């Protein structure tokens, strides 16, 4: 939930673009570092897709994983919506 909030705060829609949603696949390390990202599903607009990828990068690093989570990395699909 915190990653979604951080990315939402970092997103910036390109000027003159209508809304849309891109889904970004991301890998986050236990320490909160962004280990990888790729476009999982396009919004249909390259500029919105680029803005979604940029929002994920700008929001990193994320909070560290809670103590009970022990994997070195975690993978998420994160919808990034522009309105």
Steps between C-alpha positions, in 0.01 A plus 500: 500500500783740581665442162171588324475824702861596427460440126167686490669800656778492241288460186474789254280474191647643181342830397201472272448127566173343599480246778602140480656220696830320453602198706865485606667179618757582764747318720582649837781385730445430868682826568248693288729547200348483153665195341313503170198633312334435167176590332260210555195652325495811287250780540492527121686831517879488504528829686278371784697174508824697528349716776395189693852356478646835607261518800621162626865606465436837669322339797792266580644410739201354680468407869681182602298179520354411841715273719292187427565518124829328427526466120778708341258657247125532452315539170187712455266605223413862562226683306589868447190701412493847347176696507 
